[in-house]
């Protein structure tokens, strides 16, 4: 991976490291430059505190390249939670262009990543832009904010799954 090139890949890598005993499967293909090719997948098998139920969590990242944008609406429509990784080292408009692809806004947590980058977009500005969402500051490559983001995404997902599977 190229020095300084970290993204949602770093988020999954840190989760894989933190929950190493729970990793069920990992699929990642990347270019020589460290860019994700197609999808990046991490599956975790977690035990819940509720009656020891096992929970299988599959996490997917999508590549940022425009040619893969056709995948994102389909993926977002088949998930219970979406982590939008806001790249603090890039401009606001570039991030918002990616965010506009997310259609279901009630299942989003925003991870303000790369908080350590020189000239990072101020956190207050990110929180203002995403005022209706939980915004978690992060430096994913160092593990900062990773667990907090994952827990918030799980909270959203479990709430959504509960709605989806309630008897009518």
Short mmCIF file of C-alpha atoms in Angstrom, two decimals:
data_model
loop_
_atom_site.label_atom_id
_atom_site.label_comp_id
_atom_site.label_asym_id
_atom_site.label_seq_id
_atom_site.Cartn_x
_atom_site.Cartn_y
_atom_site.Cartn_z
CA UNK A 1 0.00 0.00 0.00
CA UNK A 2 1.25 3.46 -0.86
CA UNK A 3 2.40 5.59 2.08
CA UNK A 4 -0.35 7.93 3.21
CA UNK A 5 -3.08 6.17 1.20
CA UNK A 6 -5.59 4.97 3.77
CA UNK A 7 -9.35 4.71 3.52
CA UNK A 8 -12.17 2.31 4.31
CA UNK A 9 -9.55 -0.41 3.71
CA UNK A 10 -7.83 0.75 6.91
CA UNK A 11 -11.13 0.58 8.77
CA UNK A 12 -11.62 -3.10 7.83
CA UNK A 13 -7.97 -3.96 8.47
CA UNK A 14 -8.15 -2.50 11.98
CA UNK A 15 -11.41 -4.35 12.68
CA UNK A 16 -9.77 -7.55 11.46
CA UNK A 17 -6.86 -6.92 13.83
CA UNK A 18 -9.06 -5.96 16.82
CA UNK A 19 -11.50 -8.86 16.35
CA UNK A 20 -8.91 -11.36 15.05
CA UNK A 21 -10.42 -14.26 17.01
CA UNK A 22 -13.82 -13.59 15.37
CA UNK A 23 -12.73 -13.40 11.72
CA UNK A 24 -14.77 -15.83 9.67
CA UNK A 25 -13.61 -14.74 6.22
CA UNK A 26 -11.62 -11.97 4.53
CA UNK A 27 -11.50 -11.12 0.85
CA UNK A 28 -9.43 -8.23 -0.42
CA UNK A 29 -7.90 -7.65 -3.82
CA UNK A 30 -5.97 -4.51 -4.55
CA UNK A 31 -3.92 -2.88 -7.26
CA UNK A 32 -0.19 -2.26 -6.88
CA UNK A 33 -1.08 1.28 -5.76
CA UNK A 34 -3.21 -0.08 -2.91
CA UNK A 35 -6.63 0.65 -4.42
CA UNK A 36 -9.43 -1.83 -3.79
CA UNK A 37 -10.52 -3.85 -6.81
CA UNK A 38 -14.26 -4.61 -6.90
CA UNK A 39 -15.23 -5.26 -3.25
CA UNK A 40 -13.41 -5.61 0.04
CA UNK A 41 -15.17 -8.03 2.42
CA UNK A 42 -14.66 -8.90 6.08
CA UNK A 43 -16.99 -11.36 7.84
CA UNK A 44 -16.99 -11.61 11.62
CA UNK A 45 -18.73 -14.21 13.77
CA UNK A 46 -19.62 -12.50 17.05
CA UNK A 47 -21.30 -13.84 20.17
CA UNK A 48 -23.94 -11.60 21.68
CA UNK A 49 -24.61 -11.15 25.36
CA UNK A 50 -28.24 -12.02 24.71
CA UNK A 51 -28.50 -15.78 25.27
CA UNK A 52 -25.10 -16.34 23.59
CA UNK A 53 -26.58 -15.95 20.12
CA UNK A 54 -24.00 -15.95 17.33
CA UNK A 55 -24.22 -13.03 14.97
CA UNK A 56 -22.59 -13.10 11.53
CA UNK A 57 -21.59 -9.62 10.43
CA UNK A 58 -20.44 -9.05 6.86
CA UNK A 59 -18.73 -5.76 6.13
CA UNK A 60 -18.21 -4.56 2.58
CA UNK A 61 -16.33 -1.59 1.23
CA UNK A 62 -16.76 -0.27 -2.24
CA UNK A 63 -13.94 1.18 -4.30
CA UNK A 64 -14.02 4.93 -4.78
CA UNK A 65 -13.40 4.80 -8.52
CA UNK A 66 -16.32 6.06 -10.60
CA UNK A 67 -16.43 2.88 -12.70
CA UNK A 68 -17.71 1.00 -9.63
CA UNK A 69 -20.44 3.51 -8.77
CA UNK A 70 -23.06 1.23 -10.32
CA UNK A 71 -22.51 -1.26 -7.45
CA UNK A 72 -23.10 1.15 -4.62
CA UNK A 73 -26.87 1.77 -4.86
CA UNK A 74 -27.49 -1.98 -4.98
CA UNK A 75 -25.24 -2.63 -1.97
CA UNK A 76 -26.70 0.25 0.02
CA UNK A 77 -30.19 -1.07 -0.65
CA UNK A 78 -29.30 -4.48 0.81
CA UNK A 79 -27.71 -3.41 4.07
CA UNK A 80 -28.91 -2.61 7.57
CA UNK A 81 -26.21 0.04 8.13
CA UNK A 82 -23.82 2.14 6.07
CA UNK A 83 -20.56 3.66 7.29
CA UNK A 84 -19.75 6.67 5.17
CA UNK A 85 -16.02 7.29 5.43
CA UNK A 86 -15.50 11.03 5.03
CA UNK A 87 -11.91 11.58 3.89
CA UNK A 88 -10.87 14.65 5.91
CA UNK A 89 -7.82 15.16 3.69
CA UNK A 90 -10.03 15.80 0.63
CA UNK A 91 -12.41 18.62 -0.13
CA UNK A 92 -15.96 18.72 1.17
CA UNK A 93 -17.52 18.65 -2.32
CA UNK A 94 -15.56 15.55 -3.33
CA UNK A 95 -16.86 13.75 -0.23
CA UNK A 96 -20.43 14.96 -0.77
CA UNK A 97 -20.35 13.66 -4.34
CA UNK A 98 -19.80 10.17 -2.92
CA UNK A 99 -22.32 10.66 -0.12
CA UNK A 100 -25.09 11.52 -2.59
CA UNK A 101 -25.05 7.90 -3.78
CA UNK A 102 -26.44 6.80 -0.41
CA UNK A 103 -30.22 6.85 -0.69
CA UNK A 104 -31.39 5.50 2.67
CA UNK A 105 -30.29 8.14 5.13
CA UNK A 106 -31.67 6.61 8.33
CA UNK A 107 -29.02 3.90 8.46
CA UNK A 108 -25.82 5.95 8.10
CA UNK A 109 -22.96 6.67 10.49
CA UNK A 110 -20.29 9.10 9.28
CA UNK A 111 -16.67 8.33 10.09
CA UNK A 112 -14.60 11.52 9.76
CA UNK A 113 -11.36 9.73 8.88
CA UNK A 114 -7.80 11.04 8.51
CA UNK A 115 -8.20 13.57 11.31
CA UNK A 116 -4.40 13.62 11.52
CA UNK A 117 -3.99 14.90 7.94
CA UNK A 118 -2.41 18.29 7.44
CA UNK A 119 -5.13 20.75 6.44
CA UNK A 120 -7.93 18.33 7.39
CA UNK A 121 -11.48 19.62 6.99
CA UNK A 122 -12.43 20.97 10.44
CA UNK A 123 -14.49 18.49 12.46
CA UNK A 124 -17.02 21.21 13.31
CA UNK A 125 -17.67 21.71 9.58
CA UNK A 126 -18.17 17.97 9.03
CA UNK A 127 -20.59 17.82 11.97
CA UNK A 128 -22.48 20.81 10.59
CA UNK A 129 -22.80 19.22 7.13
CA UNK A 130 -23.93 15.90 8.60
CA UNK A 131 -25.99 17.33 11.46
CA UNK A 132 -28.61 14.56 11.18
CA UNK A 133 -26.04 11.77 11.56
CA UNK A 134 -23.65 10.46 14.15
CA UNK A 135 -20.18 11.72 13.20
CA UNK A 136 -17.21 9.88 14.69
CA UNK A 137 -13.70 11.36 14.33
CA UNK A 138 -11.13 8.76 13.33
CA UNK A 139 -7.61 7.94 12.28
CA UNK A 140 -8.43 4.43 11.08
CA UNK A 141 -4.85 3.48 10.22
CA UNK A 142 -4.02 3.95 13.93
CA UNK A 143 -7.25 2.37 15.17
CA UNK A 144 -8.67 5.66 16.50
CA UNK A 145 -12.47 5.75 16.20
CA UNK A 146 -12.68 2.29 14.61
CA UNK A 147 -14.44 0.47 17.45
CA UNK A 148 -16.76 3.44 18.07
CA UNK A 149 -17.75 3.52 14.39
CA UNK A 150 -18.29 -0.25 14.31
CA UNK A 151 -20.44 -0.20 17.46
CA UNK A 152 -22.60 2.63 16.09
CA UNK A 153 -23.04 0.79 12.77
CA UNK A 154 -24.00 -2.38 14.69
CA UNK A 155 -26.50 -0.42 16.77
CA UNK A 156 -28.10 0.98 13.59
CA UNK A 157 -28.04 -2.45 11.89
CA UNK A 158 -29.61 -4.29 14.82
CA UNK A 159 -32.32 -1.67 15.07
CA UNK A 160 -33.01 -2.00 11.33
CA UNK A 161 -32.88 -5.80 11.43
CA UNK A 162 -35.34 -5.80 14.32
CA UNK A 163 -37.80 -3.80 12.21
CA UNK A 164 -37.29 -6.07 9.20
CA UNK A 165 -37.87 -9.32 11.10
CA UNK A 166 -40.74 -8.38 13.40
CA UNK A 167 -43.86 -10.46 12.82
CA UNK A 168 -46.67 -8.43 11.30
#
